[in-house]
Amino acid sequence: MLLTPPFAVFYSDLLTLKEVAAYVGDAIYFRAMKIILHASGASELILTVSYSHYPVIAAARSIGMTVCELQHGAVSPCHIGYSGSKHIYFPDVFVPLDETWRSYISRTPIPFDAGKIERRWIDQIPIIGPMEFCRKFRHLRVLVIGQETVHDALYGAYRQLKALGISIEYRFHPRMKESQVPLEEQVAQCSVLIGCYSTVLVEYADTKTIIVVDALGSDFLDVLRGFENVYRLKSDNEGGWQSRNIGDQSGREIRGGYD
């Protein structure tokens, strides 16, 4: 067997050539990281996004290292990466941005098709389109919390709302463009926050109107259940925000060559 038995469990349902290739690639990655980590002499591995680094975690644990994860984004009971009491790759130590986030980690196993569970809650959030958004919030200052992985969708929404006359700003993710204005200061100046699965939306849900852009990852914010000031911003175009090709073009202009 190429990998340690626990790690192989994650790949127990291989069906396609693509999955087999991923398995082999991860097996090589696992072996390489095991050598590198052993040579480092370190006793602890610190990382973010643990569910994207299973081979590294498996390698670390195979040589007795402690795995520590620093929170990077929203933690949700419906997030497969943070759910299930028998999740063999959950980090040994989890360091949240705020202790409240730790309570959202589910210790109850959930079905692997967690997306179906997530979709049930997000469908309950009141949907608001661009035009209705303008009618409700035209007089308020709006801030979009950018995220690198869903930049096209967020920036597409920003461009359309700005074209409709909304007083709106876009704060890029720091990996794309550093802002000269502190986040707390920029948030304090607005009344409405728009994002996808940023922790900022949850942390300010008590004091701001929260708009969740309907895009990949928005399901992770099921922790916003129970707040009355939360809306789901849905594109009036059937294909979604990305299909407008607004985000791609404008993103390149402002990001200065990041492709």
mmCIF file of C-alpha atoms in Angstrom:
data_model
loop_
_atom_site.group_PDB
_atom_site.id
_atom_site.type_symbol
_atom_site.label_atom_id
_atom_site.label_comp_id
_atom_site.label_asym_id
_atom_site.label_seq_id
_atom_site.Cartn_x
_atom_site.Cartn_y
_atom_site.Cartn_z
ATOM 1 C CA MET A 1 0.000 0.000 0.000
ATOM 2 C CA LEU A 2 1.397 3.393 -0.961
ATOM 3 C CA LEU A 3 0.005 5.239 2.032
ATOM 4 C CA THR A 4 -0.574 4.521 5.676
ATOM 5 C CA PRO A 5 -3.873 2.616 6.164
ATOM 6 C CA PRO A 6 -5.792 5.537 7.747
ATOM 7 C CA PHE A 7 -4.897 7.838 4.870
ATOM 8 C CA ALA A 8 -5.936 5.227 2.327
ATOM 9 C CA VAL A 9 -9.424 5.216 3.859
ATOM 10 C CA PHE A 10 -10.035 8.669 2.384
ATOM 11 C CA TYR A 11 -9.619 7.126 -1.079
ATOM 12 C CA SER A 12 -11.715 4.026 -0.494
ATOM 13 C CA ASP A 13 -14.203 4.817 -3.280
ATOM 14 C CA LEU A 14 -11.945 5.438 -6.261
ATOM 15 C CA LEU A 15 -13.901 5.317 -9.489
ATOM 16 C CA THR A 16 -12.273 7.504 -12.120
ATOM 17 C CA LEU A 17 -8.851 7.823 -13.702
ATOM 18 C CA LYS A 18 -8.654 11.362 -12.367
ATOM 19 C CA GLU A 19 -9.150 10.108 -8.821
ATOM 20 C CA VAL A 20 -6.530 7.400 -9.312
ATOM 21 C CA ALA A 21 -4.084 10.034 -10.557
ATOM 22 C CA ALA A 22 -4.864 12.168 -7.518
ATOM 23 C CA TYR A 23 -4.266 9.187 -5.265
ATOM 24 C CA VAL A 24 -0.860 8.483 -6.821
ATOM 25 C CA GLY A 25 0.073 12.169 -6.691
ATOM 26 C CA ASP A 26 -0.887 12.411 -3.041
ATOM 27 C CA ALA A 27 1.018 9.212 -2.303
ATOM 28 C CA ILE A 28 4.197 10.739 -3.721
ATOM 29 C CA TYR A 29 3.485 13.990 -1.872
ATOM 30 C CA PHE A 30 3.003 12.043 1.364
ATOM 31 C CA ARG A 31 6.341 10.259 1.022
ATOM 32 C CA ALA A 32 8.194 13.454 0.113
ATOM 33 C CA MET A 33 6.697 15.425 3.007
ATOM 34 C CA LYS A 34 7.511 12.619 5.418
ATOM 35 C CA ILE A 35 11.190 12.891 4.460
ATOM 36 C CA ILE A 36 11.169 16.704 4.615
ATOM 37 C CA LEU A 37 9.369 16.912 7.953
ATOM 38 C CA HIS A 38 11.575 14.247 9.510
ATOM 39 C CA ALA A 39 14.688 16.076 8.336
ATOM 40 C CA SER A 40 13.416 19.339 9.828
ATOM 41 C CA GLY A 41 13.529 17.905 13.328
ATOM 42 C CA ALA A 42 10.387 19.872 14.222
ATOM 43 C CA SER A 43 7.872 18.501 16.700
ATOM 44 C CA GLU A 44 4.869 20.529 15.520
ATOM 45 C CA LEU A 45 3.334 21.305 12.138
ATOM 46 C CA ILE A 46 1.377 24.573 11.868
ATOM 47 C CA LEU A 47 -0.885 25.096 8.864
ATOM 48 C CA THR A 48 -4.178 26.508 7.645
ATOM 49 C CA VAL A 49 -6.946 24.826 5.621
ATOM 50 C CA SER A 50 -6.232 21.390 7.070
ATOM 51 C CA TYR A 51 -8.778 19.678 4.810
ATOM 52 C CA SER A 52 -6.661 20.662 1.794
ATOM 53 C CA HIS A 53 -3.501 19.086 3.205
ATOM 54 C CA TYR A 54 -4.354 15.509 4.117
ATOM 55 C CA PRO A 55 -1.082 14.056 2.731
ATOM 56 C CA VAL A 56 0.948 16.533 4.798
ATOM 57 C CA ILE A 57 -1.036 15.798 7.949
ATOM 58 C CA ALA A 58 -0.688 12.061 7.379
ATOM 59 C CA ALA A 59 3.076 12.481 6.922
ATOM 60 C CA ALA A 60 3.384 14.568 10.088
ATOM 61 C CA ARG A 61 1.434 12.121 12.202
ATOM 62 C CA SER A 62 3.372 9.145 10.846
ATOM 63 C CA ILE A 63 6.503 10.550 12.490
ATOM 64 C CA GLY A 64 4.819 11.685 15.693
ATOM 65 C CA MET A 65 4.420 15.409 14.971
ATOM 66 C CA THR A 66 1.566 17.429 16.476
ATOM 67 C CA VAL A 67 -0.643 19.122 13.862
ATOM 68 C CA CYS A 68 -1.896 22.645 14.632
ATOM 69 C CA GLU A 69 -4.329 24.564 12.421
ATOM 70 C CA LEU A 70 -4.778 28.335 12.460
ATOM 71 C CA GLN A 71 -8.325 29.301 11.448
ATOM 72 C CA HIS A 72 -8.443 30.817 7.979
ATOM 73 C CA GLY A 73 -12.155 31.229 7.261
ATOM 74 C CA ALA A 74 -15.662 30.315 8.321
ATOM 75 C CA VAL A 75 -16.112 27.148 10.371
ATOM 76 C CA SER A 76 -19.486 25.511 9.994
ATOM 77 C CA PRO A 77 -21.242 22.389 11.271
ATOM 78 C CA CYS A 78 -22.147 21.766 7.621
ATOM 79 C CA HIS A 79 -18.547 22.064 6.434
ATOM 80 C CA ILE A 80 -17.304 18.535 5.765
ATOM 81 C CA GLY A 81 -13.774 19.622 6.730
ATOM 82 C CA TYR A 82 -14.867 20.467 10.269
ATOM 83 C CA SER A 83 -17.555 17.896 10.895
ATOM 84 C CA GLY A 84 -17.531 14.371 12.240
ATOM 85 C CA SER A 85 -16.160 13.026 15.516
ATOM 86 C CA LYS A 86 -14.169 10.368 13.646
ATOM 87 C CA HIS A 87 -12.499 12.706 11.165
ATOM 88 C CA ILE A 88 -8.992 11.206 11.180
ATOM 89 C CA TYR A 89 -7.363 14.294 9.715
ATOM 90 C CA PHE A 90 -8.766 16.928 12.011
ATOM 91 C CA PRO A 91 -5.826 18.825 13.561
ATOM 92 C CA ASP A 92 -4.652 17.982 17.067
ATOM 93 C CA VAL A 93 -4.835 21.666 17.992
ATOM 94 C CA PHE A 94 -7.223 24.208 16.456
ATOM 95 C CA VAL A 95 -6.521 27.926 17.026
ATOM 96 C CA PRO A 96 -9.642 29.993 16.206
ATOM 97 C CA LEU A 97 -9.792 33.702 15.437
ATOM 98 C CA ASP A 98 -12.206 33.911 18.350
ATOM 99 C CA GLU A 99 -13.250 31.209 20.801
ATOM 100 C CA THR A 100 -16.832 31.433 19.543
ATOM 101 C CA TRP A 101 -15.771 29.726 16.316
ATOM 102 C CA ARG A 102 -14.686 26.630 18.198
ATOM 103 C CA SER A 103 -18.301 25.989 19.222
ATOM 104 C CA TYR A 104 -19.327 25.656 15.557
ATOM 105 C CA ILE A 105 -17.164 22.576 15.055
ATOM 106 C CA SER A 106 -19.471 19.593 14.861
ATOM 107 C CA ARG A 107 -18.474 16.397 16.622
ATOM 108 C CA THR A 108 -21.382 14.501 15.104
ATOM 109 C CA PRO A 109 -20.621 12.656 11.852
ATOM 110 C CA ILE A 110 -22.611 13.909 8.858
ATOM 111 C CA PRO A 111 -23.230 12.294 5.460
ATOM 112 C CA PHE A 112 -20.502 12.804 2.867
ATOM 113 C CA ASP A 113 -22.976 14.601 0.571
ATOM 114 C CA ALA A 114 -23.009 17.470 3.051
ATOM 115 C CA GLY A 115 -23.829 19.904 0.279
ATOM 116 C CA LYS A 116 -27.437 18.743 0.324
ATOM 117 C CA ILE A 117 -27.649 19.561 4.018
ATOM 118 C CA GLU A 118 -26.037 22.980 3.527
ATOM 119 C CA ARG A 119 -28.342 23.889 0.668
ATOM 120 C CA ARG A 120 -31.433 23.368 2.816
ATOM 121 C CA TRP A 121 -30.476 26.138 5.211
ATOM 122 C CA ILE A 122 -29.191 28.639 2.672
ATOM 123 C CA ASP A 123 -32.391 28.332 0.654
ATOM 124 C CA GLN A 124 -34.212 29.699 3.697
ATOM 125 C CA ILE A 125 -32.355 33.028 3.583
ATOM 126 C CA PRO A 126 -34.431 35.766 1.911
ATOM 127 C CA ILE A 127 -33.239 36.223 -1.665
ATOM 128 C CA ILE A 128 -32.546 39.722 -2.899
ATOM 129 C CA GLY A 129 -31.647 40.703 -6.461
ATOM 130 C CA PRO A 130 -29.573 43.708 -7.593
ATOM 131 C CA MET A 131 -32.552 45.983 -8.225
ATOM 132 C CA GLU A 132 -34.237 45.187 -4.911
ATOM 133 C CA PHE A 133 -30.879 45.687 -3.209
ATOM 134 C CA CYS A 134 -30.775 49.196 -4.645
ATOM 135 C CA ARG A 135 -34.260 49.989 -3.398
ATOM 136 C CA LYS A 136 -33.430 48.825 0.118
ATOM 137 C CA PHE A 137 -29.860 50.042 0.559
ATOM 138 C CA ARG A 138 -29.233 52.863 -1.935
ATOM 139 C CA HIS A 139 -28.815 55.371 0.896
ATOM 140 C CA LEU A 140 -26.293 53.244 2.832
ATOM 141 C CA ARG A 141 -22.550 52.699 2.480
ATOM 142 C CA VAL A 142 -21.636 49.185 1.385
ATOM 143 C CA LEU A 143 -18.386 47.227 1.693
ATOM 144 C CA VAL A 144 -17.561 44.036 -0.188
ATOM 145 C CA ILE A 145 -15.158 41.701 1.639
ATOM 146 C CA GLY A 146 -13.137 40.168 -1.185
ATOM 147 C CA GLN A 147 -11.948 36.580 -1.227
ATOM 148 C CA GLU A 148 -9.392 35.202 -3.637
ATOM 149 C CA THR A 149 -11.157 31.915 -4.399
ATOM 150 C CA VAL A 150 -14.468 33.571 -5.334
ATOM 151 C CA HIS A 151 -13.094 36.893 -6.578
ATOM 152 C CA ASP A 152 -14.893 36.794 -9.929
ATOM 153 C CA ALA A 153 -18.315 36.357 -8.346
ATOM 154 C CA LEU A 154 -17.760 38.990 -5.652
ATOM 155 C CA TYR A 155 -16.209 41.522 -8.010
ATOM 156 C CA GLY A 156 -18.930 40.903 -10.579
ATOM 157 C CA ALA A 157 -21.568 41.702 -7.960
ATOM 158 C CA TYR A 158 -19.608 44.783 -6.880
ATOM 159 C CA ARG A 159 -19.364 46.114 -10.437
ATOM 160 C CA GLN A 160 -23.072 45.713 -11.094
ATOM 161 C CA LEU A 161 -24.158 47.333 -7.827
ATOM 162 C CA LYS A 162 -21.740 50.215 -8.363
ATOM 163 C CA ALA A 163 -23.142 50.756 -11.856
ATOM 164 C CA LEU A 164 -26.601 50.995 -10.297
ATOM 165 C CA GLY A 165 -25.508 53.933 -8.149
ATOM 166 C CA ILE A 166 -24.731 52.205 -4.842
ATOM 167 C CA SER A 167 -22.089 53.785 -2.594
ATOM 168 C CA ILE A 168 -19.891 50.716 -2.489
ATOM 169 C CA GLU A 169 -16.240 49.784 -1.926
ATOM 170 C CA TYR A 170 -14.373 46.565 -2.626
ATOM 171 C CA ARG A 171 -11.736 45.351 -0.177
ATOM 172 C CA PHE A 172 -9.410 42.914 -1.894
ATOM 173 C CA HIS A 173 -8.141 39.824 -0.156
ATOM 174 C CA PRO A 174 -4.601 40.598 1.084
ATOM 175 C CA ARG A 175 -3.162 37.886 -1.157
ATOM 176 C CA MET A 176 -4.426 39.871 -4.138
ATOM 177 C CA LYS A 177 -3.847 43.449 -3.035
ATOM 178 C CA GLU A 178 -2.881 44.925 0.314
ATOM 179 C CA SER A 179 -5.183 47.622 1.663
ATOM 180 C CA GLN A 180 -3.792 50.731 3.305
ATOM 181 C CA VAL A 181 -6.908 51.097 5.458
ATOM 182 C CA PRO A 182 -7.343 48.843 8.531
ATOM 183 C CA LEU A 183 -10.247 46.429 8.185
ATOM 184 C CA GLU A 184 -11.915 47.617 11.397
ATOM 185 C CA GLU A 185 -11.857 51.218 10.180
ATOM 186 C CA GLN A 186 -13.326 50.355 6.794
ATOM 187 C CA VAL A 187 -16.070 48.214 8.331
ATOM 188 C CA ALA A 188 -16.950 50.966 10.815
ATOM 189 C CA GLN A 189 -17.675 53.322 7.919
ATOM 190 C CA CYS A 190 -20.268 51.055 6.287
ATOM 191 C CA SER A 191 -23.712 49.743 7.187
ATOM 192 C CA VAL A 192 -23.883 46.792 4.796
ATOM 193 C CA LEU A 193 -21.303 44.004 4.388
ATOM 194 C CA ILE A 194 -21.224 41.780 1.315
ATOM 195 C CA GLY A 195 -19.200 38.572 1.092
ATOM 196 C CA CYS A 196 -19.280 34.855 0.537
ATOM 197 C CA TYR A 197 -17.841 32.790 3.419
ATOM 198 C CA SER A 198 -15.678 35.325 5.212
ATOM 199 C CA THR A 199 -15.548 35.242 9.008
ATOM 200 C CA VAL A 200 -16.023 39.015 8.909
ATOM 201 C CA LEU A 201 -19.686 38.556 7.972
ATOM 202 C CA VAL A 202 -20.350 36.494 11.085
ATOM 203 C CA GLU A 203 -18.311 38.680 13.410
ATOM 204 C CA TYR A 204 -20.329 41.791 12.472
ATOM 205 C CA ALA A 205 -23.735 40.147 12.071
ATOM 206 C CA ASP A 206 -24.987 41.776 15.275
ATOM 207 C CA THR A 207 -24.389 45.309 14.042
ATOM 208 C CA LYS A 208 -24.451 45.262 10.226
ATOM 209 C CA THR A 209 -26.757 44.132 7.461
ATOM 210 C CA ILE A 210 -25.137 41.031 5.972
ATOM 211 C CA ILE A 211 -25.405 40.092 2.294
ATOM 212 C CA VAL A 212 -24.167 36.636 1.281
ATOM 213 C CA VAL A 213 -23.331 36.426 -2.415
ATOM 214 C CA ASP A 214 -24.726 33.225 -3.863
ATOM 215 C CA ALA A 215 -21.458 31.582 -4.922
ATOM 216 C CA LEU A 216 -19.211 28.620 -4.170
ATOM 217 C CA GLY A 217 -18.626 28.425 -0.421
ATOM 218 C CA SER A 218 -21.565 30.527 0.714
ATOM 219 C CA ASP A 219 -23.108 27.414 2.228
ATOM 220 C CA PHE A 220 -20.418 27.446 4.912
ATOM 221 C CA LEU A 221 -22.088 30.424 6.580
ATOM 222 C CA ASP A 222 -24.915 28.369 8.030
ATOM 223 C CA VAL A 223 -23.701 29.885 11.316
ATOM 224 C CA LEU A 224 -25.673 32.982 10.280
ATOM 225 C CA ARG A 225 -28.922 31.156 10.922
ATOM 226 C CA GLY A 226 -31.119 33.073 13.355
ATOM 227 C CA PHE A 227 -29.988 36.555 12.318
ATOM 228 C CA GLU A 228 -32.793 38.652 10.847
ATOM 229 C CA ASN A 229 -30.555 41.081 8.964
ATOM 230 C CA VAL A 230 -29.107 38.508 6.538
ATOM 231 C CA TYR A 231 -29.927 38.336 2.819
ATOM 232 C CA ARG A 232 -28.755 36.186 -0.051
ATOM 233 C CA LEU A 233 -27.716 38.213 -3.099
ATOM 234 C CA LYS A 234 -28.583 36.283 -6.217
ATOM 235 C CA SER A 235 -27.605 37.281 -9.718
ATOM 236 C CA ASP A 236 -30.448 38.173 -12.060
ATOM 237 C CA ASN A 237 -28.525 36.336 -14.746
ATOM 238 C CA GLU A 238 -29.230 32.601 -14.968
ATOM 239 C CA GLY A 239 -25.545 31.727 -15.231
ATOM 240 C CA GLY A 240 -24.545 33.585 -12.063
ATOM 241 C CA TRP A 241 -22.082 36.389 -11.456
ATOM 242 C CA GLN A 242 -19.071 34.825 -13.178
ATOM 243 C CA SER A 243 -20.860 34.397 -16.492
ATOM 244 C CA ARG A 244 -20.914 38.162 -16.942
ATOM 245 C CA ASN A 245 -17.139 38.140 -17.511
ATOM 246 C CA ILE A 246 -17.006 41.279 -15.410
ATOM 247 C CA GLY A 247 -14.866 39.902 -12.615
ATOM 248 C CA ASP A 248 -12.150 38.490 -14.873
ATOM 249 C CA GLN A 249 -11.582 41.678 -16.805
ATOM 250 C CA SER A 250 -11.820 44.100 -13.881
ATOM 251 C CA GLY A 251 -9.815 41.826 -11.643
ATOM 252 C CA ARG A 252 -6.853 41.911 -13.970
ATOM 253 C CA GLU A 253 -7.018 45.683 -14.182
ATOM 254 C CA ILE A 254 -6.819 46.250 -10.452
ATOM 255 C CA ARG A 255 -4.762 43.249 -9.385
ATOM 256 C CA GLY A 256 -1.940 44.382 -11.635
ATOM 257 C CA GLY A 257 -1.196 41.144 -13.450
ATOM 258 C CA TYR A 258 -2.367 38.520 -10.972
ATOM 259 C CA ASP A 259 -3.784 35.744 -13.152
#
